[in-house]
mmCIF file of C-alpha atoms and ligand atoms in Angstrom:
data_model
loop_
_atom_site.group_PDB
_atom_site.id
_atom_site.type_symbol
_atom_site.label_atom_id
_atom_site.label_comp_id
_atom_site.label_asym_id
_atom_site.label_seq_id
_atom_site.Cartn_x
_atom_site.Cartn_y
_atom_site.Cartn_z
ATOM 1 C CA MET A 1 0.325 -0.143 0.044
ATOM 2 C CA SER A 2 1.098 3.194 -0.942
ATOM 3 C CA GLU A 3 1.884 6.607 1.412
ATOM 4 C CA GLN A 4 -1.361 7.888 -0.305
ATOM 5 C CA ASP A 5 -3.506 4.694 -0.521
ATOM 6 C CA PRO A 6 -7.321 5.924 1.072
ATOM 7 C CA MET A 7 -7.474 2.319 3.026
ATOM 8 C CA VAL A 8 -4.418 3.521 4.762
ATOM 9 C CA ASP A 9 -5.854 6.932 5.347
ATOM 10 C CA GLU A 10 -9.175 5.246 6.266
ATOM 11 C CA PHE A 11 -8.124 2.126 8.622
ATOM 12 C CA ASP A 12 -4.687 3.637 10.114
ATOM 13 C CA THR A 13 -4.536 7.358 10.241
ATOM 14 C CA VAL A 14 -8.321 8.276 10.643
ATOM 15 C CA ALA A 15 -8.867 5.194 13.140
ATOM 16 C CA ALA A 16 -5.844 6.505 15.346
ATOM 17 C CA TRP A 17 -7.476 10.012 15.235
ATOM 18 C CA THR A 18 -10.269 8.696 16.546
ATOM 19 C CA VAL A 19 -8.486 7.999 20.218
ATOM 20 C CA ALA A 20 -7.753 12.094 20.405
ATOM 21 C CA ALA A 21 -11.897 12.535 19.729
ATOM 22 C CA VAL A 22 -13.350 9.978 22.333
ATOM 23 C CA GLU A 23 -10.670 11.611 24.688
ATOM 24 C CA GLU A 24 -12.279 15.057 24.218
ATOM 25 C CA LEU A 25 -15.787 13.686 24.083
ATOM 26 C CA GLY A 26 -15.935 11.337 26.715
ATOM 27 C CA ALA A 27 -15.202 6.892 27.023
ATOM 28 C CA ASP A 28 -18.781 6.304 26.706
ATOM 29 C CA HIS A 29 -17.685 7.789 22.643
ATOM 30 C CA ALA A 30 -15.198 4.825 22.419
ATOM 31 C CA LEU A 31 -17.946 1.989 21.904
ATOM 32 C CA PRO A 32 -19.936 3.510 19.217
ATOM 33 C CA ALA A 33 -17.039 5.238 17.441
ATOM 34 C CA ALA A 34 -14.767 2.009 17.363
ATOM 35 C CA CYS A 35 -17.071 -0.167 15.593
ATOM 36 C CA ARG A 36 -16.374 0.883 11.819
ATOM 37 C CA GLY A 37 -17.735 -1.782 10.232
ATOM 38 C CA SER A 38 -20.279 -2.995 11.749
ATOM 39 C CA GLY A 39 -22.799 -0.740 13.224
ATOM 40 C CA SER A 40 -25.400 -1.669 15.125
ATOM 41 C CA PRO A 41 -25.539 -3.871 18.463
ATOM 42 C CA ALA A 42 -28.268 -5.953 17.023
ATOM 43 C CA ALA A 43 -26.172 -6.894 14.164
ATOM 44 C CA LEU A 44 -23.216 -7.948 16.684
ATOM 45 C CA ASP A 45 -25.576 -9.662 19.181
ATOM 46 C CA TRP A 46 -27.108 -11.884 15.911
ATOM 47 C CA LEU A 47 -23.457 -12.815 15.137
ATOM 48 C CA ALA A 48 -22.483 -13.518 18.422
ATOM 49 C CA ASP A 49 -25.332 -15.915 19.145
ATOM 50 C CA ALA A 50 -24.986 -17.694 15.762
ATOM 51 C CA ILE A 51 -21.252 -18.493 16.299
ATOM 52 C CA GLY A 52 -21.774 -19.354 19.859
ATOM 53 C CA VAL A 53 -19.976 -16.392 21.665
ATOM 54 C CA GLY A 54 -20.712 -16.586 25.458
ATOM 55 C CA ALA A 55 -18.728 -16.059 28.995
ATOM 56 C CA GLY A 56 -15.366 -16.918 28.734
ATOM 57 C CA SER A 57 -15.468 -17.802 24.595
ATOM 58 C CA ARG A 58 -11.922 -17.195 23.220
ATOM 59 C CA LEU A 59 -13.184 -15.068 20.232
ATOM 60 C CA LEU A 60 -10.373 -14.198 17.513
ATOM 61 C CA ASP A 61 -10.991 -10.980 16.077
ATOM 62 C CA SER A 62 -9.359 -10.836 12.528
ATOM 63 C CA GLY A 63 -9.377 -7.304 11.054
ATOM 64 C CA ALA A 64 -10.489 -6.100 14.104
ATOM 65 C CA GLY A 65 -10.117 -2.075 13.363
ATOM 66 C CA VAL A 66 -9.905 -0.340 16.219
ATOM 67 C CA GLY A 67 -11.750 -2.919 18.564
ATOM 68 C CA GLY A 68 -15.437 -1.752 18.993
ATOM 69 C CA PRO A 69 -17.100 -5.141 18.294
ATOM 70 C CA ALA A 70 -14.605 -7.374 20.447
ATOM 71 C CA ALA A 71 -15.034 -4.513 23.335
ATOM 72 C CA TYR A 72 -18.670 -4.873 22.972
ATOM 73 C CA VAL A 73 -18.857 -8.582 23.341
ATOM 74 C CA ALA A 74 -16.417 -8.676 26.006
ATOM 75 C CA ARG A 75 -18.642 -5.892 27.833
ATOM 76 C CA GLU A 76 -21.620 -7.800 26.956
ATOM 77 C CA ARG A 77 -20.957 -11.354 27.185
ATOM 78 C CA ASP A 78 -17.621 -11.937 29.224
ATOM 79 C CA ALA A 79 -16.200 -12.999 25.972
ATOM 80 C CA VAL A 80 -12.444 -12.950 26.065
ATOM 81 C CA PRO A 81 -11.680 -11.464 22.572
ATOM 82 C CA VAL A 82 -8.079 -11.128 20.988
ATOM 83 C CA LEU A 83 -7.412 -8.757 18.197
ATOM 84 C CA ALA A 84 -5.815 -9.170 14.891
ATOM 85 C CA GLU A 85 -5.430 -6.100 12.588
ATOM 86 C CA PRO A 86 -2.786 -5.137 9.921
ATOM 87 C CA MET A 87 -2.988 -1.518 10.384
ATOM 88 C CA THR A 88 -0.574 -0.442 13.488
ATOM 89 C CA GLY A 89 -2.348 3.130 14.131
ATOM 90 C CA ALA A 90 -5.690 0.753 14.504
ATOM 91 C CA CYS A 91 -4.168 -1.434 16.873
ATOM 92 C CA TRP A 92 -2.380 1.106 18.862
ATOM 93 C CA ALA A 93 -5.867 2.789 19.226
ATOM 94 C CA ALA A 94 -7.425 -0.390 20.258
ATOM 95 C CA ARG A 95 -5.267 -0.485 22.722
ATOM 96 C CA GLN A 96 -5.756 3.338 24.131
ATOM 97 C CA LEU A 97 -9.495 2.764 24.000
ATOM 98 C CA PHE A 98 -9.870 -0.454 25.556
ATOM 99 C CA ASP A 99 -6.865 -1.838 26.710
ATOM 100 C CA ALA A 100 -7.232 -4.933 24.184
ATOM 101 C CA PRO A 101 -4.969 -7.464 23.426
ATOM 102 C CA VAL A 102 -4.190 -6.462 19.893
ATOM 103 C CA VAL A 103 -1.528 -8.190 17.505
ATOM 104 C CA ALA A 104 -0.521 -6.266 14.190
ATOM 105 C CA ALA A 105 -0.900 -8.902 11.493
ATOM 106 C CA ASP A 106 -2.416 -9.523 7.915
ATOM 107 C CA GLY A 107 -5.499 -11.941 8.377
ATOM 108 C CA LEU A 108 -3.749 -13.999 5.512
ATOM 109 C CA ALA A 109 -0.932 -15.169 8.225
ATOM 110 C CA LEU A 110 -2.131 -15.467 11.616
ATOM 111 C CA PRO A 111 0.449 -15.730 14.328
ATOM 112 C CA PHE A 112 -1.483 -18.169 16.280
ATOM 113 C CA PRO A 113 -1.085 -21.760 16.441
ATOM 114 C CA ASP A 114 -3.817 -24.056 15.334
ATOM 115 C CA ALA A 115 -7.441 -24.315 17.301
ATOM 116 C CA SER A 116 -6.282 -21.364 19.564
ATOM 117 C CA PHE A 117 -9.879 -20.099 19.512
ATOM 118 C CA ASP A 118 -13.217 -21.427 20.597
ATOM 119 C CA CYS A 119 -14.960 -18.908 17.557
ATOM 120 C CA ALA A 120 -13.524 -16.284 15.600
ATOM 121 C CA TRP A 121 -15.169 -13.472 13.336
ATOM 122 C CA SER A 122 -14.100 -11.063 10.813
ATOM 123 C CA LEU A 123 -16.338 -8.154 10.346
ATOM 124 C CA GLY A 124 -16.431 -5.988 7.190
ATOM 125 C CA VAL A 125 -12.930 -7.095 6.106
ATOM 126 C CA LEU A 126 -13.715 -10.275 3.483
ATOM 127 C CA CYS A 127 -14.252 -7.213 0.991
ATOM 128 C CA THR A 128 -11.040 -5.698 1.263
ATOM 129 C CA VAL A 129 -8.967 -8.825 0.767
ATOM 130 C CA GLU A 130 -8.369 -10.649 -2.671
ATOM 131 C CA ASP A 131 -8.092 -13.733 -2.021
ATOM 132 C CA LYS A 132 -10.870 -14.735 0.255
ATOM 133 C CA PRO A 133 -10.600 -18.327 0.605
ATOM 134 C CA ALA A 134 -7.163 -17.873 1.943
ATOM 135 C CA HIS A 135 -8.556 -15.474 4.705
ATOM 136 C CA LEU A 136 -11.098 -17.734 5.853
ATOM 137 C CA ALA A 137 -9.191 -20.726 5.924
ATOM 138 C CA GLU A 138 -6.958 -18.944 8.690
ATOM 139 C CA LEU A 139 -10.090 -18.356 10.377
ATOM 140 C CA ARG A 140 -10.888 -21.845 10.173
ATOM 141 C CA ARG A 141 -7.467 -22.847 11.501
ATOM 142 C CA ALA A 142 -7.247 -20.614 14.222
ATOM 143 C CA VAL A 143 -10.330 -22.364 15.581
ATOM 144 C CA VAL A 144 -11.223 -25.522 17.484
ATOM 145 C CA PRO A 145 -13.034 -28.018 14.980
ATOM 146 C CA GLY A 146 -16.595 -27.283 15.015
ATOM 147 C CA GLY A 147 -15.912 -23.834 16.532
ATOM 148 C CA GLY A 148 -18.366 -20.871 15.008
ATOM 149 C CA VAL A 149 -17.104 -18.337 12.219
ATOM 150 C CA GLY A 150 -18.930 -15.186 11.670
ATOM 151 C CA LEU A 151 -18.670 -12.878 8.980
ATOM 152 C CA LEU A 152 -19.826 -9.362 8.097
ATOM 153 C CA VAL A 153 -19.529 -9.231 4.416
ATOM 154 C CA TYR A 154 -20.261 -6.171 2.068
ATOM 155 C CA MET A 155 -21.610 -8.091 -1.121
ATOM 156 C CA ARG A 156 -22.546 -6.955 -4.683
ATOM 157 C CA THR A 157 -26.210 -7.448 -5.721
ATOM 158 C CA VAL A 158 -25.054 -6.496 -9.292
ATOM 159 C CA ASP A 159 -22.707 -7.860 -11.870
ATOM 160 C CA VAL A 160 -20.744 -4.601 -12.464
ATOM 161 C CA LEU A 161 -20.576 -2.017 -10.150
ATOM 162 C CA PRO A 162 -20.899 2.008 -11.504
ATOM 163 C CA THR A 163 -17.837 2.642 -9.329
ATOM 164 C CA GLN A 164 -15.098 0.658 -7.971
ATOM 165 C CA PRO A 165 -14.029 1.770 -4.405
ATOM 166 C CA GLU A 166 -10.298 1.351 -4.359
ATOM 167 C CA GLY A 167 -8.973 -1.597 -2.631
ATOM 168 C CA ASN A 168 -12.334 -3.154 -2.349
ATOM 169 C CA HIS A 169 -13.234 -6.179 -3.700
ATOM 170 C CA PHE A 170 -17.123 -6.968 -3.235
ATOM 171 C CA PRO A 171 -18.249 -10.695 -3.837
ATOM 172 C CA ASP A 172 -21.661 -11.506 -5.067
ATOM 173 C CA HIS A 173 -23.629 -14.108 -3.269
ATOM 174 C CA ASP A 174 -22.763 -17.306 -5.409
ATOM 175 C CA GLU A 175 -18.499 -16.224 -4.660
ATOM 176 C CA LEU A 176 -19.203 -15.480 -0.956
ATOM 177 C CA LEU A 177 -20.510 -19.228 -0.513
ATOM 178 C CA ALA A 178 -18.117 -20.668 -2.935
ATOM 179 C CA ALA A 179 -15.571 -18.776 -0.568
ATOM 180 C CA VAL A 180 -16.870 -19.907 2.580
ATOM 181 C CA ALA A 181 -16.943 -23.533 0.920
ATOM 182 C CA ALA A 182 -13.499 -23.595 -0.303
ATOM 183 C CA ALA A 183 -12.211 -22.810 3.289
ATOM 184 C CA GLY A 184 -13.584 -25.637 4.694
ATOM 185 C CA LEU A 185 -16.438 -23.829 6.485
ATOM 186 C CA VAL A 186 -19.773 -24.870 6.678
ATOM 187 C CA LEU A 187 -22.554 -22.054 6.240
ATOM 188 C CA VAL A 188 -25.103 -22.222 9.221
ATOM 189 C CA ASP A 189 -27.293 -19.286 8.750
ATOM 190 C CA GLU A 190 -27.194 -15.879 7.011
ATOM 191 C CA ALA A 191 -29.030 -12.620 7.449
ATOM 192 C CA ARG A 192 -29.168 -9.130 5.914
ATOM 193 C CA LEU A 193 -27.807 -6.129 7.774
ATOM 194 C CA ALA A 194 -30.958 -4.320 6.649
ATOM 195 C CA ASP A 195 -33.256 -6.603 8.184
ATOM 196 C CA LEU A 196 -32.085 -6.224 11.842
ATOM 197 C CA PRO A 197 -32.704 -2.893 13.873
ATOM 198 C CA GLY A 198 -30.288 -0.281 13.297
ATOM 199 C CA ALA A 199 -28.202 1.440 16.146
ATOM 200 C CA PRO A 200 -30.390 3.063 18.667
ATOM 201 C CA GLU A 201 -30.194 7.081 18.569
ATOM 202 C CA ASP A 202 -27.717 7.347 21.412
ATOM 203 C CA TRP A 203 -25.309 4.784 19.571
ATOM 204 C CA GLN A 204 -25.449 6.706 16.325
ATOM 205 C CA ALA A 205 -25.403 10.294 18.005
ATOM 206 C CA ALA A 206 -22.102 9.230 19.736
ATOM 207 C CA ALA A 207 -20.499 7.992 16.279
ATOM 208 C CA ASP A 208 -21.532 11.370 14.460
ATOM 209 C CA ALA A 209 -19.790 13.413 17.306
ATOM 210 C CA VAL A 210 -16.657 11.291 17.267
ATOM 211 C CA ASP A 211 -16.888 11.846 13.464
ATOM 212 C CA ALA A 212 -17.558 15.587 13.605
ATOM 213 C CA THR A 213 -14.569 15.965 16.008
ATOM 214 C CA VAL A 214 -12.463 14.468 13.864
ATOM 215 C CA GLU A 215 -13.260 16.457 10.636
ATOM 216 C CA ARG A 216 -13.245 19.524 12.687
ATOM 217 C CA ALA A 217 -9.782 18.636 13.678
ATOM 218 C CA HIS A 218 -8.377 17.291 10.281
ATOM 219 C CA ARG A 219 -10.499 18.543 7.456
ATOM 220 C CA ASP A 220 -7.923 20.465 6.057
ATOM 221 C CA ASP A 221 -5.309 17.090 6.009
ATOM 222 C CA PRO A 222 -5.657 15.469 2.426
ATOM 223 C CA ARG A 223 -5.796 12.110 4.415
ATOM 224 C CA TRP A 224 -8.958 13.314 5.863
ATOM 225 C CA ALA A 225 -10.493 13.823 2.231
ATOM 226 C CA ARG A 226 -9.423 10.957 0.757
ATOM 227 C CA ALA A 227 -10.783 8.763 3.777
ATOM 228 C CA GLN A 228 -13.895 10.647 3.366
ATOM 229 C CA ALA A 229 -14.092 10.575 0.054
ATOM 230 C CA GLN A 230 -13.844 6.513 0.175
ATOM 231 C CA GLN A 231 -16.349 6.272 2.577
ATOM 232 C CA GLU A 232 -18.655 8.211 0.459
ATOM 233 C CA GLU A 233 -18.316 6.103 -2.631
ATOM 234 C CA ILE A 234 -19.002 3.104 -0.428
ATOM 235 C CA ALA A 235 -21.958 4.373 1.561
ATOM 236 C CA ASP A 236 -23.398 5.760 -1.925
ATOM 237 C CA LEU A 237 -23.163 1.970 -3.185
ATOM 238 C CA ILE A 238 -24.875 0.824 -0.420
ATOM 239 C CA GLY A 239 -27.280 3.580 -0.345
ATOM 240 C CA ARG A 240 -28.710 2.202 -3.567
ATOM 241 C CA GLU A 241 -28.399 -1.489 -2.477
ATOM 242 C CA LEU A 242 -26.154 -2.076 -5.232
ATOM 243 C CA VAL A 243 -24.304 -3.439 -2.141
ATOM 244 C CA VAL A 244 -25.547 -4.832 0.818
ATOM 245 C CA GLY A 245 -24.317 -5.938 4.156
ATOM 246 C CA VAL A 246 -24.986 -9.503 4.749
ATOM 247 C CA LEU A 247 -24.036 -11.426 8.069
ATOM 248 C CA VAL A 248 -22.947 -15.155 7.716
ATOM 249 C CA ALA A 249 -22.455 -17.485 10.499
ATOM 250 C CA CYS A 250 -20.231 -20.790 9.693
ATOM 251 C CA ARG A 251 -18.830 -23.651 11.571
ATOM 252 C CA ALA A 252 -15.102 -24.986 11.183
ATOM 253 C CA GLY A 253 -15.915 -28.305 9.256
HETATM 254 C C1 SAM B 301 -14.375 -1.807 7.741
HETATM 255 S S1 SAM B 301 -12.776 -1.763 8.684
HETATM 256 C C2 SAM B 301 -13.719 -3.009 10.127
HETATM 257 C C3 SAM B 301 -13.161 -2.924 11.322
HETATM 258 C C4 SAM B 301 -13.737 -4.223 12.286
HETATM 259 N N1 SAM B 301 -14.007 -5.127 11.940
HETATM 260 C C5 SAM B 301 -14.932 -3.091 12.578
HETATM 261 O O1 SAM B 301 -16.011 -3.863 12.510
HETATM 262 O O2 SAM B 301 -15.068 -1.860 13.161
HETATM 263 C C6 SAM B 301 -11.960 -3.169 7.607
HETATM 264 C C7 SAM B 301 -10.474 -3.558 8.525
HETATM 265 O O3 SAM B 301 -10.085 -4.602 7.956
HETATM 266 C C8 SAM B 301 -8.987 -4.486 7.940
HETATM 267 N N2 SAM B 301 -7.920 -5.290 7.123
HETATM 268 C C9 SAM B 301 -7.786 -4.867 5.701
HETATM 269 N N3 SAM B 301 -6.889 -5.631 5.080
HETATM 270 C C10 SAM B 301 -6.704 -6.733 5.940
HETATM 271 C C11 SAM B 301 -6.104 -8.382 5.837
HETATM 272 N N4 SAM B 301 -5.360 -8.635 4.658
HETATM 273 N N5 SAM B 301 -6.138 -8.923 7.148
HETATM 274 C C12 SAM B 301 -6.830 -8.526 8.167
HETATM 275 N N6 SAM B 301 -7.471 -7.324 8.303
HETATM 276 C C13 SAM B 301 -7.773 -6.429 6.791
HETATM 277 C C14 SAM B 301 -8.250 -2.947 7.865
HETATM 278 O O4 SAM B 301 -7.268 -2.672 8.204
HETATM 279 C C15 SAM B 301 -9.713 -2.826 8.578
HETATM 280 O O5 SAM B 301 -9.559 -2.406 10.198
#
């Protein structure tokens, strides 16, 4: 990735800026601000139920970003998450915000022995990865046989998108199911994000306040502008339902 990569701007630089904004606004803003790919608590609850995240569950979060989803299930379910994330700015932010155990690692080469975790999830990550079966196979390898593997995937609903956000490779439904099967995962259940309740008003307001604070501090910085343009392009595709969010629950075969 180059210095001018919008993925680096969004997932590394802006992720790290989130920390200062949360410090300014208050710690109750950390969780909503740090759920960058997933959005609503209802979606996290659906997936956590479907892959069996409970008290004491050792959960691997691959592509964990700033760590909001992992912190949510640690708080709500007494799960024990470990985060893996390639962008060091996001790793640093997860440590600052949640004191999370996090390793800087690519999802294609996770630094964990086989069967180290009870379950794993990867939220909003698969669409940024070209070799999807390899990313999923690493999740399968890292969990115990039969362990739950959860995904939030942004999926293409048309053959060709009118614009192609840099660094994103949205699969269609057939490609997604083929990647799941190729990785040795068994599909258990799936749900559309749009069919689940959205984030509560106070959650959304906190996330918006953090975004606005980051914008105030950095709007003249070209890295903020590139990240913002990337987010808007993806939001437009989602708004037009050319790309939809889908939750996928699997079992390691
Ligand atoms: C949309 S964000 C989602 C972050 C987090 N999972 C969440 O839901 O808040 C996508 C994340 O995938 C990470 N990512 C990109 N390529 C990756 C790879 N090859 N392996 C693991 N994570 C990757 C990015 O750095 C970013 O943090």
